[in-house]
Short mmCIF file of C-alpha atoms and ligand atoms in Angstrom, two decimals:
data_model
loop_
_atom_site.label_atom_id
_atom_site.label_comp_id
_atom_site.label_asym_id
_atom_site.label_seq_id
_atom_site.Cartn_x
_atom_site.Cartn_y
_atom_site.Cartn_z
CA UNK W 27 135.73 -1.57 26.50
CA UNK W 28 135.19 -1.41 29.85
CA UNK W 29 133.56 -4.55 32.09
CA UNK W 30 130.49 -3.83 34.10
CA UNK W 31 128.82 -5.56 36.61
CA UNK W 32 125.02 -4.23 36.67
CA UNK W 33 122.10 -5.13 39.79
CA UNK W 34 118.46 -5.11 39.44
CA UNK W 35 116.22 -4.98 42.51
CA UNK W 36 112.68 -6.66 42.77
CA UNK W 37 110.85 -4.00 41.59
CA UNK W 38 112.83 -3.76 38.56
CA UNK W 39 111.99 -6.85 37.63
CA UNK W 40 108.71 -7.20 39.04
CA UNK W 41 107.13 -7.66 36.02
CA UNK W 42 107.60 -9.10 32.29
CA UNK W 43 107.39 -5.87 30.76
CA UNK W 44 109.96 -4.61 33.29
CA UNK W 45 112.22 -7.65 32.56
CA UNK W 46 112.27 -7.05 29.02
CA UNK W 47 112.96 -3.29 29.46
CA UNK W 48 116.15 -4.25 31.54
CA UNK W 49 117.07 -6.80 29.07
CA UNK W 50 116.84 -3.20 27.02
CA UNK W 51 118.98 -1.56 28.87
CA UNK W 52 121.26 -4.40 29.44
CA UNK W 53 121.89 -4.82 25.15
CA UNK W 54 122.95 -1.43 24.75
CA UNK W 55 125.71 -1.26 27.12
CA UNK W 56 126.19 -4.49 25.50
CA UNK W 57 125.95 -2.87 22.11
CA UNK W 58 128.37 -0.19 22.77
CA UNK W 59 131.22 -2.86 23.61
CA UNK W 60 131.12 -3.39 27.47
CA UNK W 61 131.45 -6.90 28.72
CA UNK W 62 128.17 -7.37 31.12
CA UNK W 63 127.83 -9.34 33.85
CA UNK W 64 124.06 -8.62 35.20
CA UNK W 65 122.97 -10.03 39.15
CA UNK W 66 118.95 -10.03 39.48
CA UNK W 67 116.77 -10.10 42.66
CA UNK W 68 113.55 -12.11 42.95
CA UNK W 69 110.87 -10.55 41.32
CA UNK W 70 109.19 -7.98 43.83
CA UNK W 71 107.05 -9.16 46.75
CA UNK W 72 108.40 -12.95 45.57
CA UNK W 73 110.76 -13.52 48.53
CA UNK W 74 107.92 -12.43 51.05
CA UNK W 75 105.62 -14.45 49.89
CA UNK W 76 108.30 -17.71 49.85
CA UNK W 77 108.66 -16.84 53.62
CA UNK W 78 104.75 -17.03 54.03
CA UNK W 79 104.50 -20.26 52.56
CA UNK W 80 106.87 -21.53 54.68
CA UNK W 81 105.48 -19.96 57.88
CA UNK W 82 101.75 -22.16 56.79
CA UNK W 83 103.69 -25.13 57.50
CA UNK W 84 106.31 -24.68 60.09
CA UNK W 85 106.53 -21.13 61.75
CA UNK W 86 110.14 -22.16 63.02
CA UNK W 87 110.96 -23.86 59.74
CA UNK W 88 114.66 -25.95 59.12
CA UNK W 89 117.16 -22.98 58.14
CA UNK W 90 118.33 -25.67 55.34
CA UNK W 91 115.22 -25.44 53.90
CA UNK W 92 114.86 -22.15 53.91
CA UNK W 93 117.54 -21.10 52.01
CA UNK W 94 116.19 -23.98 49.15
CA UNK W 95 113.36 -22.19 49.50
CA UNK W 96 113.99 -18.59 48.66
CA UNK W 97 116.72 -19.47 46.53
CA UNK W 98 114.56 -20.13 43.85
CA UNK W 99 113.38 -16.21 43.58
CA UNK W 100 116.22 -15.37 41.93
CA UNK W 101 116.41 -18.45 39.27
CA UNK W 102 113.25 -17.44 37.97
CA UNK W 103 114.32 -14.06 37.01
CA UNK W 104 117.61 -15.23 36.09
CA UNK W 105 116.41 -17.39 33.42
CA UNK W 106 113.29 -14.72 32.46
CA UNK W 107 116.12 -12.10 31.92
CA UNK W 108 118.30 -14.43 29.44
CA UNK W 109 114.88 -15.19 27.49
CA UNK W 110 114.29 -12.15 27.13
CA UNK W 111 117.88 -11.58 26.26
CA UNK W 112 117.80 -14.10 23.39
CA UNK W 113 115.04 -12.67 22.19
CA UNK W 114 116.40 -9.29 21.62
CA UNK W 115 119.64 -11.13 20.02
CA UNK W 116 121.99 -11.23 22.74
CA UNK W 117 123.66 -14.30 23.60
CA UNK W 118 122.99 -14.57 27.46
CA UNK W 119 123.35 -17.71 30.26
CA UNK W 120 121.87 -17.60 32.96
CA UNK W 121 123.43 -19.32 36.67
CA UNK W 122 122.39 -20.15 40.07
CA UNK W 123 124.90 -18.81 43.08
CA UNK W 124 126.54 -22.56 42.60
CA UNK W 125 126.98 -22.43 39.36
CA UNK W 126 129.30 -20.14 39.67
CA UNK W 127 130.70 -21.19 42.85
CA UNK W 128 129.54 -18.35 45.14
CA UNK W 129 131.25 -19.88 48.24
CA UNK W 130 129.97 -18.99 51.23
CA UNK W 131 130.21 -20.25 55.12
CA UNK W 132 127.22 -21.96 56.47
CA UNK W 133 125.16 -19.92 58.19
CA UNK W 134 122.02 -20.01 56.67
CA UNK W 135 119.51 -16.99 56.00
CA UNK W 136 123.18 -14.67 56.47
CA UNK W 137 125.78 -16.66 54.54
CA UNK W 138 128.97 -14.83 54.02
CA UNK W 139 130.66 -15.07 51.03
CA UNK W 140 134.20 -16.12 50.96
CA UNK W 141 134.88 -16.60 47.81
CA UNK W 142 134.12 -16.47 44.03
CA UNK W 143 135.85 -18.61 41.32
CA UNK W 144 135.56 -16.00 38.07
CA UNK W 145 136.83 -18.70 35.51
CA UNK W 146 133.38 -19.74 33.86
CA UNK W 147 132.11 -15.86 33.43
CA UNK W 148 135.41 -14.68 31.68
CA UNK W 149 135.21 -17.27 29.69
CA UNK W 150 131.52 -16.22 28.74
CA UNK W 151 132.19 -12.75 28.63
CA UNK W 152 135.25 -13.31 26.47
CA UNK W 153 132.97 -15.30 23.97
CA UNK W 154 131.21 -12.09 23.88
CA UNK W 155 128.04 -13.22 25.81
CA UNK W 156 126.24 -11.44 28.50
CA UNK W 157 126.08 -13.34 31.94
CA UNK W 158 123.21 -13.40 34.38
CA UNK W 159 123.75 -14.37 37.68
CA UNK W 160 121.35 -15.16 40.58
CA UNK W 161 121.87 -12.45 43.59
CA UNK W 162 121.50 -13.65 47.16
CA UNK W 163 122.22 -16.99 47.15
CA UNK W 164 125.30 -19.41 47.25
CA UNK W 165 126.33 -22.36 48.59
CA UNK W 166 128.70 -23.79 51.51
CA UNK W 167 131.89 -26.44 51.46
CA UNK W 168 129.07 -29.18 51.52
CA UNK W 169 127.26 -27.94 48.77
CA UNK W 170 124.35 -26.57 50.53
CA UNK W 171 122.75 -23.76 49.02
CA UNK W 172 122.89 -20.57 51.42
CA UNK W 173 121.32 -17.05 51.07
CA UNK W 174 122.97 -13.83 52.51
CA UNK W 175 120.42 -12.17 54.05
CA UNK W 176 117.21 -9.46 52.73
CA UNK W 177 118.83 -7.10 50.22
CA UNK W 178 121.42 -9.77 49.80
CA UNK W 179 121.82 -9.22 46.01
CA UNK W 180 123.89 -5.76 46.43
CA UNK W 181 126.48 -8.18 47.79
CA UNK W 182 126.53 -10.63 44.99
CA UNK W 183 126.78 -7.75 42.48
CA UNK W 184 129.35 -5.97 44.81
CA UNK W 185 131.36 -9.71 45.47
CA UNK W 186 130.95 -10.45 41.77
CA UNK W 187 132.97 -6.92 40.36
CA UNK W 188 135.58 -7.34 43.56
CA UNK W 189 136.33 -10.99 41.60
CA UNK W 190 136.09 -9.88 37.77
CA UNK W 191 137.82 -6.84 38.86
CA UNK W 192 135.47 -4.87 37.45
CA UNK W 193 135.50 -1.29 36.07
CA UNK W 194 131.85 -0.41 37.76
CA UNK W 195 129.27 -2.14 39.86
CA UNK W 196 126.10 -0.55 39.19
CA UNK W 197 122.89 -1.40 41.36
CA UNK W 198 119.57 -0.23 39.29
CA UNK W 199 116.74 0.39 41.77
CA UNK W 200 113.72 2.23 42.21
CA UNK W 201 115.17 5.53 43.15
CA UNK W 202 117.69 7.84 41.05
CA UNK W 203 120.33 7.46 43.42
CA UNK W 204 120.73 7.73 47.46
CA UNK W 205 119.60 10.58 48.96
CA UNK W 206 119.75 12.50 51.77
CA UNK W 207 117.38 10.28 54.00
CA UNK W 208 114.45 7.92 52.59
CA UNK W 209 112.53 10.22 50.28
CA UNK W 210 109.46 8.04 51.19
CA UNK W 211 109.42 9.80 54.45
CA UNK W 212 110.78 13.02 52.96
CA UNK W 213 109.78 14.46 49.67
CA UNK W 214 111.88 16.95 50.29
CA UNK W 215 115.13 14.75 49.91
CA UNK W 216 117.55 15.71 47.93
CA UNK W 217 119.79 13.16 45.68
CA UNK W 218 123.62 13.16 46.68
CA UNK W 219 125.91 13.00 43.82
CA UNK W 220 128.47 11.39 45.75
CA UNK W 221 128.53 9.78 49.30
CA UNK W 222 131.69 8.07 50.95
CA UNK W 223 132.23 4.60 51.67
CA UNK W 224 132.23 5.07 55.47
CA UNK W 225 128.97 7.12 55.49
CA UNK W 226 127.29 4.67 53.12
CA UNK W 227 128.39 2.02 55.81
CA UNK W 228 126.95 4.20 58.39
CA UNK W 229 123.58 4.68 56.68
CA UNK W 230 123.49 1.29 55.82
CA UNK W 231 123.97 0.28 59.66
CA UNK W 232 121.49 2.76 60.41
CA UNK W 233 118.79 1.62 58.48
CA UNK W 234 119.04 2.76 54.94
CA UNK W 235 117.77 -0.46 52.96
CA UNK W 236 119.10 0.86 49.73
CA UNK W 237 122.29 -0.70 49.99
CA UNK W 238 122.91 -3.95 51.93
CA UNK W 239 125.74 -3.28 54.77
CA UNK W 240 127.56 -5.68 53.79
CA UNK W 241 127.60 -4.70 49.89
CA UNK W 242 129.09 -1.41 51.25
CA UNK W 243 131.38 -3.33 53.31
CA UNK W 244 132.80 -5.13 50.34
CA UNK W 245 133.12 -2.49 47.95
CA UNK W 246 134.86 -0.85 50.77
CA UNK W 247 137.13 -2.81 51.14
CA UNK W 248 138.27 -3.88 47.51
CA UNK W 249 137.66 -0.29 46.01
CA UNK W 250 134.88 -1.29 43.92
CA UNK W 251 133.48 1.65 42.20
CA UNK W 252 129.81 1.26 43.43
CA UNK W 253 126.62 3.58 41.61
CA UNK W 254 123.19 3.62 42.29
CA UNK W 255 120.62 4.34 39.64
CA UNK W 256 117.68 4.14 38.48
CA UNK W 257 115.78 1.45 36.56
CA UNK W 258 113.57 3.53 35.25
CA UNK W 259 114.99 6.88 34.43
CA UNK W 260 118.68 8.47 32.90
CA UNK W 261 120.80 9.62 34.92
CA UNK W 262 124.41 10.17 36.87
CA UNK W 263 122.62 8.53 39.99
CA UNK W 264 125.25 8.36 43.27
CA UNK W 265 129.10 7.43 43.25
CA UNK W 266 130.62 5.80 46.65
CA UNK W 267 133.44 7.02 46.75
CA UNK W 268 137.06 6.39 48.94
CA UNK W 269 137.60 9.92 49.16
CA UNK W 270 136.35 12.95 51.02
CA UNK W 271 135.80 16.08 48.93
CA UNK W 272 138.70 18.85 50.07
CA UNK W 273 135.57 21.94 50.22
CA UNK W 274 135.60 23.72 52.94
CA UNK W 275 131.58 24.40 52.23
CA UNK W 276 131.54 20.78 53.09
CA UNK W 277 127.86 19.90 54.46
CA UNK W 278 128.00 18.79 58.42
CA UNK W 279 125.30 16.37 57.59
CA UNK W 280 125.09 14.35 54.76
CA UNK W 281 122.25 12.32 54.99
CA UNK W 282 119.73 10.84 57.58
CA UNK W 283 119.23 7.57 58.26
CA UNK W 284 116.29 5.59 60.80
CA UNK W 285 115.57 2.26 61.81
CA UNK W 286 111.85 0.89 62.91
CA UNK W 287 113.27 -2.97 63.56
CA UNK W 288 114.43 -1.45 67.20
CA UNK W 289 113.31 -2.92 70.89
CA UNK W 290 114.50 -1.64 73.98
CA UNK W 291 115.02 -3.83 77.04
CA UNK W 292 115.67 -2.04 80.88
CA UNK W 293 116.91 -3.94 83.69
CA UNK W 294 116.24 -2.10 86.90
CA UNK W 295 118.10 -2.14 90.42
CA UNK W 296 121.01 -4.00 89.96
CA UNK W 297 123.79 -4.29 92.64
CA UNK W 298 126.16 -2.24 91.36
CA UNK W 299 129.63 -4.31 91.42
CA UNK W 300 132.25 -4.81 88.78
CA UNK W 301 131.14 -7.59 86.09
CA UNK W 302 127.62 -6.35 86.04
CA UNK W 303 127.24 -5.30 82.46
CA UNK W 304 129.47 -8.88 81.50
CA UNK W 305 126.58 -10.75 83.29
CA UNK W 306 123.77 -9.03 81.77
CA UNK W 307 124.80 -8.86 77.92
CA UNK W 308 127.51 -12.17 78.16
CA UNK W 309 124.26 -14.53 78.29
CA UNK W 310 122.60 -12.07 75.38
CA UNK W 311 125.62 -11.71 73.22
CA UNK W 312 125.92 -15.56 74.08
CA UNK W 313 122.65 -16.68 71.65
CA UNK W 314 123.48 -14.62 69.12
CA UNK W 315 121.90 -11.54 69.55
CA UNK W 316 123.52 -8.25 68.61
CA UNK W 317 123.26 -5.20 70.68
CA UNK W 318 123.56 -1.84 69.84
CA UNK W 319 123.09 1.37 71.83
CA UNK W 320 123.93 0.33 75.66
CA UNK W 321 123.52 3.10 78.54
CA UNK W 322 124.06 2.49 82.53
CA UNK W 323 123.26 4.99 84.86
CA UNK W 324 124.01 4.20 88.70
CA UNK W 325 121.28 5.06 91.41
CA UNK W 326 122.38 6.78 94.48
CA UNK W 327 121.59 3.52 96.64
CA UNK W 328 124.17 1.59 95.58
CA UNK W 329 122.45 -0.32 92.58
CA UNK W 330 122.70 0.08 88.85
CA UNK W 331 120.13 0.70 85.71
CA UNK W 332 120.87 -0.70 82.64
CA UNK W 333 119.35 0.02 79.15
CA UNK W 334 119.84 -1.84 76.04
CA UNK W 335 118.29 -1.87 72.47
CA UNK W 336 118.31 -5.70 70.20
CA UNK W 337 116.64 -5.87 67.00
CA UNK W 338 112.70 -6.11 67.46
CA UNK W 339 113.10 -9.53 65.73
CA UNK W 340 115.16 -11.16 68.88
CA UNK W 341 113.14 -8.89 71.83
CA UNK W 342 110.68 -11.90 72.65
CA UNK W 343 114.44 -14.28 73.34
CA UNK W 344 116.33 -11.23 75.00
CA UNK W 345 113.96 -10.72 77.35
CA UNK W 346 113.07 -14.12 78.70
CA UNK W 347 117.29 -14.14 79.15
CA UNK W 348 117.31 -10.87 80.56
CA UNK W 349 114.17 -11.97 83.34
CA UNK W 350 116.61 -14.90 84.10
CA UNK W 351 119.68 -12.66 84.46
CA UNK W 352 117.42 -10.62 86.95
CA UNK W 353 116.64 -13.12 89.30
CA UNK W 354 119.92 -14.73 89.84
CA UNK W 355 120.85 -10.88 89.72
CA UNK W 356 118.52 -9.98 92.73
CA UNK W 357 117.70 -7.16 90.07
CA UNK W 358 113.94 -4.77 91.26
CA UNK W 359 112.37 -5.26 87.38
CA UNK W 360 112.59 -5.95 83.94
CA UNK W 361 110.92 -3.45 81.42
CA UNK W 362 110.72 -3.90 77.52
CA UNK W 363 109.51 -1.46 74.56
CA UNK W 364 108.85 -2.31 70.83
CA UNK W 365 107.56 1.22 70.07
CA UNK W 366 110.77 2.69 69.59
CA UNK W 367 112.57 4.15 66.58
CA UNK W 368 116.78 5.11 65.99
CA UNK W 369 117.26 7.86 64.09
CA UNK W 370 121.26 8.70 62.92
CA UNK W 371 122.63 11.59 61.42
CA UNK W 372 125.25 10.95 59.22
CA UNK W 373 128.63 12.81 57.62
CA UNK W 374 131.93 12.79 57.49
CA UNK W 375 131.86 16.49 57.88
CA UNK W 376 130.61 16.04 61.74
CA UNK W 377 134.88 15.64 62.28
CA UNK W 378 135.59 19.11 61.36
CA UNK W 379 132.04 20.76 62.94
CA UNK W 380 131.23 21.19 66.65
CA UNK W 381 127.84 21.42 68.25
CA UNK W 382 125.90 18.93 65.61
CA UNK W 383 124.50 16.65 68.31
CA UNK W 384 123.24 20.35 70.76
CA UNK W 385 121.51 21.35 67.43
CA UNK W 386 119.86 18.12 66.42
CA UNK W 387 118.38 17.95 70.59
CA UNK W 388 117.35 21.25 70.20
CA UNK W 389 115.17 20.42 67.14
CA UNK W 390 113.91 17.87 68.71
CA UNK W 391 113.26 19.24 71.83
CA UNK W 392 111.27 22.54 69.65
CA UNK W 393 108.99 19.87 68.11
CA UNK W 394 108.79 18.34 72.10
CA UNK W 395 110.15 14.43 70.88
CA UNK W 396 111.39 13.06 74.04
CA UNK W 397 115.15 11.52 73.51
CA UNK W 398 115.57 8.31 75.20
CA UNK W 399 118.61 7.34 74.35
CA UNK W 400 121.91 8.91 72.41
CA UNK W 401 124.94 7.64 70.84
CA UNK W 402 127.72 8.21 69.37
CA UNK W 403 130.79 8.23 66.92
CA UNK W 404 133.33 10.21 65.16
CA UNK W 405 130.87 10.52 62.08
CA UNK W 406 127.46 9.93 63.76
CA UNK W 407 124.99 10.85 66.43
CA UNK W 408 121.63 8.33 66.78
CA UNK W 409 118.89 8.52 69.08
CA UNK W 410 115.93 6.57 70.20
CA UNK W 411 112.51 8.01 70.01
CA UNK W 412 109.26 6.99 70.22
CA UNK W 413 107.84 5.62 66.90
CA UNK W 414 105.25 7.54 66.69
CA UNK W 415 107.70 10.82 66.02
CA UNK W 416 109.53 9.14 63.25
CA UNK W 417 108.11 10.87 60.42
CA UNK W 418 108.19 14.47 62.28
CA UNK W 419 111.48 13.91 64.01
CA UNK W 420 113.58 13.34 60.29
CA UNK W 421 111.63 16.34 58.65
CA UNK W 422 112.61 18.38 61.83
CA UNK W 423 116.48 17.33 61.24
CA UNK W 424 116.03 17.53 57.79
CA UNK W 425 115.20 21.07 57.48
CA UNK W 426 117.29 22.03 60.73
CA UNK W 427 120.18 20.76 58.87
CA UNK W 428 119.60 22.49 55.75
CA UNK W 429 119.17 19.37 53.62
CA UNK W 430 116.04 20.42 51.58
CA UNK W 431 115.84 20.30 48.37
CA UNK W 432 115.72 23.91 46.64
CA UNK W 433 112.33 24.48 45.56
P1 LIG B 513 115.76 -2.99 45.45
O1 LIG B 513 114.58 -3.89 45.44
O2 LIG B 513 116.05 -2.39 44.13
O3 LIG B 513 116.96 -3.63 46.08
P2 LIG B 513 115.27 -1.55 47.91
O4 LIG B 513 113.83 -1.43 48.28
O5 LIG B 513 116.08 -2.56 48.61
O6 LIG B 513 115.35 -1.73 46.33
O7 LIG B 513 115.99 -0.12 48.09
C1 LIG B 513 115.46 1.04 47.50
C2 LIG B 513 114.59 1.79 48.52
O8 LIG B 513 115.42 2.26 49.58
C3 LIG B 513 113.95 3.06 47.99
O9 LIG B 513 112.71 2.80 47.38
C4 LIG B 513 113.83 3.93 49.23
O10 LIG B 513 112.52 3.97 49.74
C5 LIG B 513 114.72 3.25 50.27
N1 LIG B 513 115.68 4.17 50.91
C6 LIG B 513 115.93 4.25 52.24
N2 LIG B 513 116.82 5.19 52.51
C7 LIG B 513 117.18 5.75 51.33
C8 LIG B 513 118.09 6.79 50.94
N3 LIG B 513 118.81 7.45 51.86
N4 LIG B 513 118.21 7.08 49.64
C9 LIG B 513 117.50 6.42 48.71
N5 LIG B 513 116.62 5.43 49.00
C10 LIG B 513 116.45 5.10 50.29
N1 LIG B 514 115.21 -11.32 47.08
C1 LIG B 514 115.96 -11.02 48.28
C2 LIG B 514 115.16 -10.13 49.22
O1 LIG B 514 114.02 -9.79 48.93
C3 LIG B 514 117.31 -10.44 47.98
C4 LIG B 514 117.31 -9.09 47.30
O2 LIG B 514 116.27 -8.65 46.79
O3 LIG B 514 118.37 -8.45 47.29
O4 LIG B 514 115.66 -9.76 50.27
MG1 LIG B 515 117.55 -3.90 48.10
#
């Protein structure tokens, strides 16, 4: 008997027939002995349209609210799934993030989750029932309910098996498993059979929605077994795994990832003097915007260029601080683009290969996609491009890296 935690996405419960075909699939591993513990999304398209409603009345709505809001997504399907349970014969319960005392800090729309008290699900799961519990959601020391971000129920399911110690987390999705890069932009893809924790992370970071980051960050961390399958089909899907395969046939790449949500900001003739780059990004880092890729270059006549990308979310708030950095900078100009994409190769394998990033610019360069900007790590090289290259630049890398599918 083994005790699984399992995750559907919206589209796998996007409708009642789908519902009641994972309430299917949910009785026979119930059947054959396993102790379940199931986390559901929001019914697909649900959470957008919450976020709509919202917008009608307040396009800068109270965070509080907000999290009351799309918080109830998920209790809809968690109570449609133990119907539908019931009425296959399966003792189910359904609970909220509180319920079951998802604890999580207080930042609402990105709760983290600190902590999850397991008592009232063994005690379920040892009276033989099945438990359903809502994904994304939680609440805070003052009892505030909190949600953990978009995609935010691969963390519940991930946080839930780290508590019950779990045997496998499995998240059900819409795809058979994670593949080399999105196979909506390649057909070609090809489904990996196994995929490490530290390249999940980096795909993840990259821009692959089909794990949360911090899902993989979890599971990384307490060694939960993590799968993804499909909803809809059979199959093996992908394992995360700890460990590296020992083949020397080892793929340099294993899989690509891309990002659209980038911006680009450029701050132009700077005097060049130590402290520069602390007083342009301190006042950005200091309202809470992340940056990622950051490159200087220094002019001949004395001043300093400085390029930096945000999330195209927080590009309108970077740049009004940036245009105030500049003037008590005595900087020439501020420049911004939204029409830029990151695209990151990805594998473990890059440690043990040389000339991976000269190849990828090469490809590139034969298709003539201008590189804007490159970085890098020990397993990854991104770059930013303009958008309107995203679909050709992956298929380049893809097939330059030998990732295609056979056939
Ligand atoms: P769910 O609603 O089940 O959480 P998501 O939409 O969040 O599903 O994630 C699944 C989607 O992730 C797929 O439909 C696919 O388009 C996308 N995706 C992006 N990168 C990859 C990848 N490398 N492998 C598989 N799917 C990917
Ligand atoms: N319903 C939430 C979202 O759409 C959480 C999730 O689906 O994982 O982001
Ligand atoms: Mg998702």
């Amino acid at each position: 008997m083994a005790l699984i935690v399992q995750k559907y996405g919206g589209t796998s419960v996007g409708s009642v027939e789908r519902i009641l075909a994972v309430a299917e699939k949910v009785k026979s591993w119930h059947d054959r002995g396993n102790q379940v513990v199931v986390v559901v999304s929001a019914m697909s398209g649900e959470t957008n349209r919450l976020i709509e409603l919202a917008r009608q009345i307040d396009p800068d709505p109270s965070p509080r609210e907000m999290d009351v809001l799309l918080s109830t997504g998920e209790q809809v399907t968690i109570a449609l799934l133990a119907m539908a349970l019931h009425r296959l014969g399966v003792d189910a319960r359904s609970y909220t993030g509180g319920q079951v005392h998802i604890r999580t800090d207080s930042a609402h729309s990105k709760a983290r989750i600190m902590d999850i008290d397991g008592t009232r699900v063994r005690a379920d799961l040892e009276a033989g029932r099945v438990v359903v519990v809502a994904g994304f959601q939680g609440v805070d020391e003052n009892g505030a309910i909190t949600t953990l971000g978009r995609g935010g129920s691969d963390t519940t399911a991930v946080a839930m098996a780290a508590a019950l110690k779990a045997d496998e987390c499995q998240i059900y999705t819409d795809v058979d498993g994670v593949y080399t890069t999105d196979p909506r932009v390649e057909p070609k893809a090809r489904r990996l059979e196994r995929i490490t924790f530290e390249e999940m992370l980096e795909m993840a970071s990259s821009g692959s929605k089909v794990l949360q980051i911090r899902s993989v960050e979890f599971a990384g961390k307490y060694n939960v077994p993590l799968r993804v399958l499909s909803s809809f089909e059979e199959g093996e899907g992908t394992l995360i795994t700890l460990d590296e395969e020992d083949d020397v046939e080892q793929a340099k790449i294993s899989g690509i990832a891309f990002s659209r949500d980038e911006a680009k900001l450029t701050i132009r003739g700077v005097p060049d003097h130590p402290g520069v780059a602390y007083q342009i990004l301190g006042p950005i880092g200091e309202a809470n915007i992340e940056v990622d890729m950051i490159v200087q270059n220094i002019g001949k006549d004395g001043t300093t260029d400085f390029t930096f990308t945000v999330h195209r979310n927080d590009l309108p708030r970077a740049l009004e601080i940036l245009k105030k950095t500049a003037d008590e900078l005595g900087a020439r100009e501020v420049e911004s683009d939204d029409k830029i994409v990151k695209i990151a190769l990805v594998g473990v394998g890059m440690r043990s290969h040389a000339g991976i990033a000269s190849t990828m610019f090469k490809a590139l360069a034969d298709e003539q996609i201008n590189i804007q900007m490159i970085s890098t790590s020990e397993i990854k090289v991104s770059v930013i491009v303009d958008e309107k290259y995203l679909e050709l630049a992956v298929r380049t890398l893809h097939d330059a890296f030998g990732l295609d599918a056979e056939n």
